[in-house]
């Protein structure tokens, strides 16, 4: 779990670094320009400023100059919003990263904040340019209602995604099985959830997730089934197991490896069952190593593992 949290934190750092120096420089330039616009406010925005007096005899040029205060004001508003949102996202990513649940919630909140920020910027810029945003918001509300009626599946995905996060059904980094696909949760979005397994990414709509199996909540059980020949004495084999099994240590196993007894009486041999507790992410490696070590243990103590056998009875 700690490794998963560390990996998620590193991903956040990589995303911050991926902004690149160009975006950072652009934001700094916008901040400096915004500060200058506040300092030179009395020279730029008054009605008798150089931009609003019509200093040339060309109407087209005067019109372009008159647009400069509006452009500066729009850039100022956008810069303030972006700075506030950037600081807020940085604080959220910095503070809420103690466990997978917090990281998952922060990612979902980040997506919501980015969507809301885009809407606020558009409305603010349109208001600066003299467009009646009240009518626009009202029209957008009616349009949202109409579109919502035709996009019920999208709304279902969003609502299901919110319930997944806040009910803590699973988090980023958990190993889950959805519709027969077992993988690690790499992201929980507003609309979809992504699972990764062996380099393959499965994208599932949140509303389509049914009967999910979360295999990370508690340690899993790795199982090894080993056959011995019918000719072997079960008592002798169990004595070997009793003496040698406690000495066996396998990386990833939590506690001791357990001998559970006879699982089945097969066609060619007696099947013995061994189990061990481990984390779900280690289960296949533990099972492979258990098979290997048990085979070596039986070979060293002369316990035969049978081949498939066919007994033929001949009529006299």
Short mmCIF file of N, CA and C in Angstrom, two decimals, residues 20-146:
data_model
loop_
_atom_site.label_atom_id
_atom_site.label_comp_id
_atom_site.label_asym_id
_atom_site.label_seq_id
_atom_site.Cartn_x
_atom_site.Cartn_y
_atom_site.Cartn_z
N UNK A 20 6.19 21.96 -17.93
CA UNK A 20 7.24 22.50 -18.75
C UNK A 20 7.55 23.94 -18.40
N UNK A 21 8.75 24.38 -18.73
CA UNK A 21 9.13 25.76 -18.42
C UNK A 21 8.32 26.79 -19.19
N UNK A 22 7.83 26.43 -20.40
CA UNK A 22 7.09 27.39 -21.21
C UNK A 22 5.80 27.82 -20.51
N UNK A 23 5.04 26.83 -19.96
CA UNK A 23 3.79 27.17 -19.29
C UNK A 23 4.05 27.98 -18.02
N UNK A 24 5.11 27.61 -17.30
CA UNK A 24 5.43 28.34 -16.08
C UNK A 24 5.82 29.78 -16.41
N UNK A 25 6.64 29.94 -17.45
CA UNK A 25 7.05 31.30 -17.86
C UNK A 25 5.85 32.10 -18.32
N UNK A 26 4.94 31.47 -19.06
CA UNK A 26 3.74 32.16 -19.53
C UNK A 26 2.89 32.64 -18.35
N UNK A 27 2.73 31.77 -17.33
CA UNK A 27 1.96 32.16 -16.15
C UNK A 27 2.65 33.30 -15.41
N UNK A 28 3.97 33.25 -15.31
CA UNK A 28 4.70 34.33 -14.64
C UNK A 28 4.55 35.65 -15.39
N UNK A 29 4.62 35.58 -16.73
CA UNK A 29 4.44 36.80 -17.54
C UNK A 29 3.05 37.38 -17.32
N UNK A 30 2.04 36.49 -17.28
CA UNK A 30 0.68 36.96 -17.04
C UNK A 30 0.55 37.60 -15.66
N UNK A 31 1.20 37.02 -14.66
CA UNK A 31 1.16 37.59 -13.31
C UNK A 31 1.82 38.96 -13.28
N UNK A 32 2.99 39.06 -13.91
CA UNK A 32 3.70 40.35 -13.94
C UNK A 32 2.86 41.39 -14.68
N UNK A 33 2.27 40.99 -15.81
CA UNK A 33 1.42 41.91 -16.55
C UNK A 33 0.21 42.35 -15.75
N UNK A 34 -0.36 41.41 -14.96
CA UNK A 34 -1.51 41.74 -14.13
C UNK A 34 -1.13 42.75 -13.05
N UNK A 35 0.04 42.52 -12.41
CA UNK A 35 0.51 43.48 -11.39
C UNK A 35 0.73 44.86 -12.02
N UNK A 36 1.32 44.89 -13.19
CA UNK A 36 1.55 46.18 -13.88
C UNK A 36 0.23 46.85 -14.23
N UNK A 37 -0.78 46.06 -14.62
CA UNK A 37 -2.07 46.65 -14.96
C UNK A 37 -2.74 47.29 -13.75
N UNK A 38 -2.54 46.71 -12.57
CA UNK A 38 -3.08 47.33 -11.35
C UNK A 38 -2.32 48.61 -11.01
N UNK A 39 -1.00 48.58 -11.21
CA UNK A 39 -0.19 49.77 -10.92
C UNK A 39 -0.54 50.91 -11.87
N UNK A 40 -0.75 50.59 -13.15
CA UNK A 40 -1.02 51.60 -14.19
C UNK A 40 -2.51 51.73 -14.48
N UNK A 41 -3.33 51.36 -13.50
CA UNK A 41 -4.79 51.36 -13.72
C UNK A 41 -5.29 52.73 -14.15
N UNK A 42 -4.79 53.82 -13.51
CA UNK A 42 -5.29 55.18 -13.81
C UNK A 42 -4.84 55.67 -15.18
N UNK A 43 -3.88 55.00 -15.81
CA UNK A 43 -3.40 55.41 -17.13
C UNK A 43 -4.02 54.58 -18.26
N UNK A 44 -4.61 53.44 -17.91
CA UNK A 44 -5.11 52.53 -18.94
C UNK A 44 -6.63 52.60 -19.08
N UNK A 45 -7.34 52.59 -17.97
CA UNK A 45 -8.78 52.37 -18.01
C UNK A 45 -9.66 53.62 -17.98
N UNK A 46 -9.20 54.81 -17.56
CA UNK A 46 -10.09 55.98 -17.58
C UNK A 46 -10.56 56.33 -18.98
N UNK A 47 -11.66 57.10 -19.06
CA UNK A 47 -12.22 57.46 -20.37
C UNK A 47 -11.29 58.37 -21.16
N UNK A 48 -10.44 59.14 -20.47
CA UNK A 48 -9.53 60.07 -21.17
C UNK A 48 -8.13 59.49 -21.34
N UNK A 49 -7.99 58.14 -21.19
CA UNK A 49 -6.67 57.53 -21.36
C UNK A 49 -6.28 57.53 -22.83
N UNK A 50 -5.02 57.22 -23.08
CA UNK A 50 -4.50 57.23 -24.46
C UNK A 50 -5.22 56.22 -25.34
N UNK A 51 -5.81 55.19 -24.73
CA UNK A 51 -6.49 54.16 -25.51
C UNK A 51 -7.93 54.55 -25.87
N UNK A 52 -8.51 55.47 -25.12
CA UNK A 52 -9.92 55.82 -25.33
C UNK A 52 -10.13 57.20 -25.94
N UNK A 53 -9.06 57.98 -26.14
CA UNK A 53 -9.23 59.35 -26.65
C UNK A 53 -9.32 59.42 -28.17
N UNK A 54 -8.92 58.36 -28.84
CA UNK A 54 -8.91 58.42 -30.30
C UNK A 54 -7.81 59.34 -30.79
N UNK A 55 -6.57 58.98 -30.56
CA UNK A 55 -5.45 59.87 -30.80
C UNK A 55 -5.04 59.92 -32.27
N UNK A 56 -5.56 59.03 -33.09
CA UNK A 56 -5.22 59.04 -34.52
C UNK A 56 -6.45 59.43 -35.33
N UNK A 57 -6.20 59.72 -36.59
CA UNK A 57 -7.30 60.11 -37.48
C UNK A 57 -7.95 58.90 -38.16
N UNK A 58 -7.44 57.73 -37.85
CA UNK A 58 -7.99 56.50 -38.44
C UNK A 58 -8.91 55.81 -37.44
N UNK A 59 -10.16 55.64 -37.82
CA UNK A 59 -11.14 55.03 -36.93
C UNK A 59 -10.81 53.58 -36.61
N UNK A 60 -10.25 52.89 -37.58
CA UNK A 60 -9.92 51.49 -37.37
C UNK A 60 -8.85 51.35 -36.28
N UNK A 61 -7.83 52.20 -36.35
CA UNK A 61 -6.75 52.15 -35.36
C UNK A 61 -7.28 52.54 -34.00
N UNK A 62 -8.13 53.57 -33.95
CA UNK A 62 -8.71 53.97 -32.67
C UNK A 62 -9.56 52.86 -32.07
N UNK A 63 -10.27 52.13 -32.94
CA UNK A 63 -11.08 51.01 -32.46
C UNK A 63 -10.21 49.92 -31.85
N UNK A 64 -9.07 49.64 -32.50
CA UNK A 64 -8.16 48.64 -31.96
C UNK A 64 -7.58 49.09 -30.62
N UNK A 65 -7.23 50.39 -30.52
CA UNK A 65 -6.70 50.89 -29.25
C UNK A 65 -7.74 50.81 -28.14
N UNK A 66 -9.01 51.04 -28.50
CA UNK A 66 -10.07 50.98 -27.49
C UNK A 66 -10.28 49.56 -26.96
N UNK A 67 -9.84 48.57 -27.74
CA UNK A 67 -9.97 47.18 -27.28
C UNK A 67 -8.90 46.79 -26.28
N UNK A 68 -7.79 47.54 -26.24
CA UNK A 68 -6.67 47.18 -25.37
C UNK A 68 -7.08 47.10 -23.90
N UNK A 69 -7.81 48.10 -23.33
CA UNK A 69 -8.21 47.98 -21.91
C UNK A 69 -9.05 46.73 -21.63
N UNK A 70 -9.95 46.38 -22.56
CA UNK A 70 -10.77 45.19 -22.35
C UNK A 70 -9.92 43.93 -22.40
N UNK A 71 -8.95 43.91 -23.32
CA UNK A 71 -8.06 42.74 -23.40
C UNK A 71 -7.24 42.61 -22.13
N UNK A 72 -6.70 43.75 -21.65
CA UNK A 72 -5.91 43.72 -20.41
C UNK A 72 -6.76 43.27 -19.24
N UNK A 73 -7.99 43.78 -19.17
CA UNK A 73 -8.87 43.40 -18.07
C UNK A 73 -9.22 41.91 -18.13
N UNK A 74 -9.44 41.40 -19.35
CA UNK A 74 -9.74 39.97 -19.50
C UNK A 74 -8.54 39.12 -19.07
N UNK A 75 -7.34 39.53 -19.50
CA UNK A 75 -6.13 38.79 -19.11
C UNK A 75 -5.95 38.85 -17.59
N UNK A 76 -6.27 39.99 -17.00
CA UNK A 76 -6.13 40.14 -15.55
C UNK A 76 -7.06 39.18 -14.81
N UNK A 77 -8.30 39.11 -15.26
CA UNK A 77 -9.26 38.21 -14.62
C UNK A 77 -8.83 36.75 -14.78
N UNK A 78 -8.43 36.38 -16.01
CA UNK A 78 -8.00 35.00 -16.27
C UNK A 78 -6.79 34.65 -15.42
N UNK A 79 -5.84 35.58 -15.29
CA UNK A 79 -4.63 35.33 -14.50
C UNK A 79 -4.97 35.11 -13.04
N UNK A 80 -5.83 35.97 -12.48
CA UNK A 80 -6.20 35.82 -11.07
C UNK A 80 -6.88 34.48 -10.83
N UNK A 81 -7.79 34.10 -11.74
CA UNK A 81 -8.49 32.82 -11.58
C UNK A 81 -7.51 31.66 -11.67
N UNK A 82 -6.61 31.69 -12.65
CA UNK A 82 -5.65 30.60 -12.82
C UNK A 82 -4.70 30.49 -11.64
N UNK A 83 -4.25 31.61 -11.11
CA UNK A 83 -3.34 31.59 -9.97
C UNK A 83 -4.04 30.99 -8.75
N UNK A 84 -5.26 31.44 -8.49
CA UNK A 84 -6.01 30.92 -7.34
C UNK A 84 -6.24 29.42 -7.49
N UNK A 85 -6.66 28.99 -8.69
CA UNK A 85 -6.93 27.56 -8.91
C UNK A 85 -5.64 26.74 -8.81
N UNK A 86 -4.54 27.26 -9.35
CA UNK A 86 -3.27 26.54 -9.28
C UNK A 86 -2.82 26.35 -7.85
N UNK A 87 -2.95 27.40 -7.03
CA UNK A 87 -2.57 27.31 -5.62
C UNK A 87 -3.48 26.31 -4.90
N UNK A 88 -4.78 26.38 -5.20
CA UNK A 88 -5.73 25.47 -4.56
C UNK A 88 -5.43 24.02 -4.91
N UNK A 89 -5.16 23.73 -6.18
CA UNK A 89 -4.85 22.37 -6.60
C UNK A 89 -3.54 21.89 -5.99
N UNK A 90 -2.56 22.81 -5.87
CA UNK A 90 -1.28 22.43 -5.27
C UNK A 90 -1.47 22.08 -3.79
N UNK A 91 -2.30 22.86 -3.09
CA UNK A 91 -2.55 22.59 -1.67
C UNK A 91 -3.26 21.25 -1.51
N UNK A 92 -4.28 21.01 -2.34
CA UNK A 92 -5.01 19.75 -2.25
C UNK A 92 -4.09 18.56 -2.50
N UNK A 93 -3.25 18.66 -3.53
CA UNK A 93 -2.34 17.56 -3.87
C UNK A 93 -1.27 17.37 -2.80
N UNK A 94 -0.94 18.46 -2.11
CA UNK A 94 0.11 18.38 -1.10
C UNK A 94 -0.40 17.82 0.22
N UNK A 95 -1.61 18.25 0.61
CA UNK A 95 -2.13 17.89 1.93
C UNK A 95 -2.80 16.52 1.92
N UNK A 96 -3.66 16.29 0.91
CA UNK A 96 -4.46 15.07 0.89
C UNK A 96 -3.79 14.00 0.04
N UNK A 97 -2.77 13.38 0.60
CA UNK A 97 -2.07 12.29 -0.11
C UNK A 97 -1.60 11.22 0.88
N UNK A 98 -2.32 11.09 2.01
CA UNK A 98 -1.92 10.16 3.05
C UNK A 98 -2.30 8.73 2.72
N UNK A 99 -3.37 8.55 1.94
CA UNK A 99 -3.79 7.20 1.58
C UNK A 99 -4.44 7.23 0.22
N UNK A 100 -4.77 6.03 -0.30
CA UNK A 100 -5.32 5.94 -1.64
C UNK A 100 -6.68 6.62 -1.75
N UNK A 101 -7.48 6.58 -0.70
CA UNK A 101 -8.79 7.21 -0.74
C UNK A 101 -8.66 8.71 -0.94
N UNK A 102 -7.76 9.35 -0.19
CA UNK A 102 -7.57 10.78 -0.32
C UNK A 102 -7.05 11.14 -1.70
N UNK A 103 -6.12 10.33 -2.21
CA UNK A 103 -5.58 10.60 -3.55
C UNK A 103 -6.68 10.50 -4.60
N UNK A 104 -7.55 9.50 -4.47
CA UNK A 104 -8.64 9.32 -5.43
C UNK A 104 -9.61 10.50 -5.37
N UNK A 105 -9.97 10.93 -4.15
CA UNK A 105 -10.89 12.06 -4.00
C UNK A 105 -10.27 13.33 -4.57
N UNK A 106 -8.97 13.54 -4.32
CA UNK A 106 -8.30 14.74 -4.83
C UNK A 106 -8.32 14.76 -6.34
N UNK A 107 -8.10 13.62 -6.98
CA UNK A 107 -8.11 13.57 -8.45
C UNK A 107 -9.49 13.91 -8.99
N UNK A 108 -10.53 13.38 -8.34
CA UNK A 108 -11.89 13.67 -8.79
C UNK A 108 -12.21 15.14 -8.58
N UNK A 109 -11.83 15.68 -7.42
CA UNK A 109 -12.08 17.10 -7.14
C UNK A 109 -11.30 17.98 -8.12
N UNK A 110 -10.08 17.58 -8.46
CA UNK A 110 -9.29 18.34 -9.44
C UNK A 110 -10.01 18.44 -10.78
N UNK A 111 -10.58 17.32 -11.22
CA UNK A 111 -11.31 17.33 -12.49
C UNK A 111 -12.52 18.27 -12.42
N UNK A 112 -13.24 18.23 -11.30
CA UNK A 112 -14.41 19.10 -11.13
C UNK A 112 -13.99 20.57 -11.11
N UNK A 113 -12.90 20.88 -10.38
CA UNK A 113 -12.43 22.25 -10.29
C UNK A 113 -12.02 22.77 -11.66
N UNK A 114 -11.35 21.94 -12.45
CA UNK A 114 -10.92 22.37 -13.77
C UNK A 114 -12.11 22.68 -14.67
N UNK A 115 -13.15 21.83 -14.60
CA UNK A 115 -14.36 22.09 -15.41
C UNK A 115 -15.04 23.38 -14.98
N UNK A 116 -15.19 23.58 -13.67
CA UNK A 116 -15.83 24.79 -13.16
C UNK A 116 -15.00 26.02 -13.51
N UNK A 117 -13.67 25.90 -13.43
CA UNK A 117 -12.78 27.02 -13.76
C UNK A 117 -12.96 27.45 -15.21
N UNK A 118 -13.03 26.48 -16.12
CA UNK A 118 -13.21 26.82 -17.54
C UNK A 118 -14.52 27.57 -17.75
N UNK A 119 -15.59 27.14 -17.09
CA UNK A 119 -16.89 27.81 -17.24
C UNK A 119 -16.83 29.23 -16.69
N UNK A 120 -16.22 29.40 -15.50
CA UNK A 120 -16.12 30.72 -14.88
C UNK A 120 -15.30 31.67 -15.75
N UNK A 121 -14.20 31.17 -16.32
CA UNK A 121 -13.36 32.03 -17.17
C UNK A 121 -14.14 32.51 -18.39
N UNK A 122 -14.85 31.59 -19.04
CA UNK A 122 -15.62 31.97 -20.22
C UNK A 122 -16.67 33.02 -19.87
N UNK A 123 -17.42 32.80 -18.79
CA UNK A 123 -18.47 33.76 -18.40
C UNK A 123 -17.86 35.11 -18.02
N UNK A 124 -16.74 35.11 -17.30
CA UNK A 124 -16.11 36.35 -16.87
C UNK A 124 -15.60 37.16 -18.07
N UNK A 125 -14.96 36.48 -19.02
CA UNK A 125 -14.44 37.18 -20.20
C UNK A 125 -15.58 37.74 -21.03
N UNK A 126 -16.65 36.98 -21.19
CA UNK A 126 -17.79 37.48 -21.96
C UNK A 126 -18.43 38.69 -21.27
N UNK A 127 -18.48 38.69 -19.94
CA UNK A 127 -19.03 39.84 -19.21
C UNK A 127 -18.17 41.07 -19.41
N UNK A 128 -16.86 40.89 -19.43
CA UNK A 128 -15.96 42.04 -19.66
C UNK A 128 -16.18 42.64 -21.04
N UNK A 129 -16.48 41.81 -22.01
CA UNK A 129 -16.69 42.28 -23.38
C UNK A 129 -18.11 42.76 -23.62
N UNK A 130 -18.89 42.91 -22.55
CA UNK A 130 -20.20 43.52 -22.66
C UNK A 130 -21.32 42.59 -23.07
N UNK A 131 -21.10 41.30 -23.02
CA UNK A 131 -22.15 40.35 -23.39
C UNK A 131 -23.00 40.06 -22.15
N UNK A 132 -24.31 40.01 -22.32
CA UNK A 132 -25.23 39.77 -21.22
C UNK A 132 -25.12 38.32 -20.78
N UNK A 133 -24.37 38.11 -19.72
CA UNK A 133 -24.15 36.74 -19.24
C UNK A 133 -25.37 36.18 -18.52
N UNK A 134 -26.25 37.07 -18.03
CA UNK A 134 -27.45 36.58 -17.36
C UNK A 134 -28.32 35.78 -18.32
N UNK A 135 -28.52 36.35 -19.50
CA UNK A 135 -29.29 35.64 -20.52
C UNK A 135 -28.56 34.39 -20.97
N UNK A 136 -27.22 34.49 -21.02
CA UNK A 136 -26.42 33.34 -21.44
C UNK A 136 -26.54 32.19 -20.42
N UNK A 137 -26.47 32.54 -19.12
CA UNK A 137 -26.58 31.52 -18.08
C UNK A 137 -27.96 30.89 -18.09
N UNK A 138 -28.99 31.74 -18.27
CA UNK A 138 -30.35 31.21 -18.33
C UNK A 138 -30.53 30.27 -19.51
N UNK A 139 -30.01 30.71 -20.67
CA UNK A 139 -30.09 29.85 -21.85
C UNK A 139 -29.30 28.57 -21.68
N UNK A 140 -28.14 28.68 -21.00
CA UNK A 140 -27.33 27.48 -20.76
C UNK A 140 -28.06 26.51 -19.83
N UNK A 141 -28.81 27.07 -18.86
CA UNK A 141 -29.57 26.20 -17.96
C UNK A 141 -30.65 25.44 -18.69
N UNK A 142 -31.35 26.14 -19.59
CA UNK A 142 -32.38 25.46 -20.38
C UNK A 142 -31.75 24.43 -21.30
N UNK A 143 -30.62 24.81 -21.92
CA UNK A 143 -29.92 23.87 -22.81
C UNK A 143 -29.42 22.66 -22.03
N UNK A 144 -28.93 22.90 -20.80
CA UNK A 144 -28.46 21.79 -19.97
C UNK A 144 -29.59 20.83 -19.65
N UNK A 145 -30.78 21.39 -19.37
CA UNK A 145 -31.93 20.54 -19.08
C UNK A 145 -32.31 19.69 -20.29
N UNK A 146 -32.31 20.32 -21.47
CA UNK A 146 -32.66 19.57 -22.68
C UNK A 146 -31.63 18.51 -22.98
#
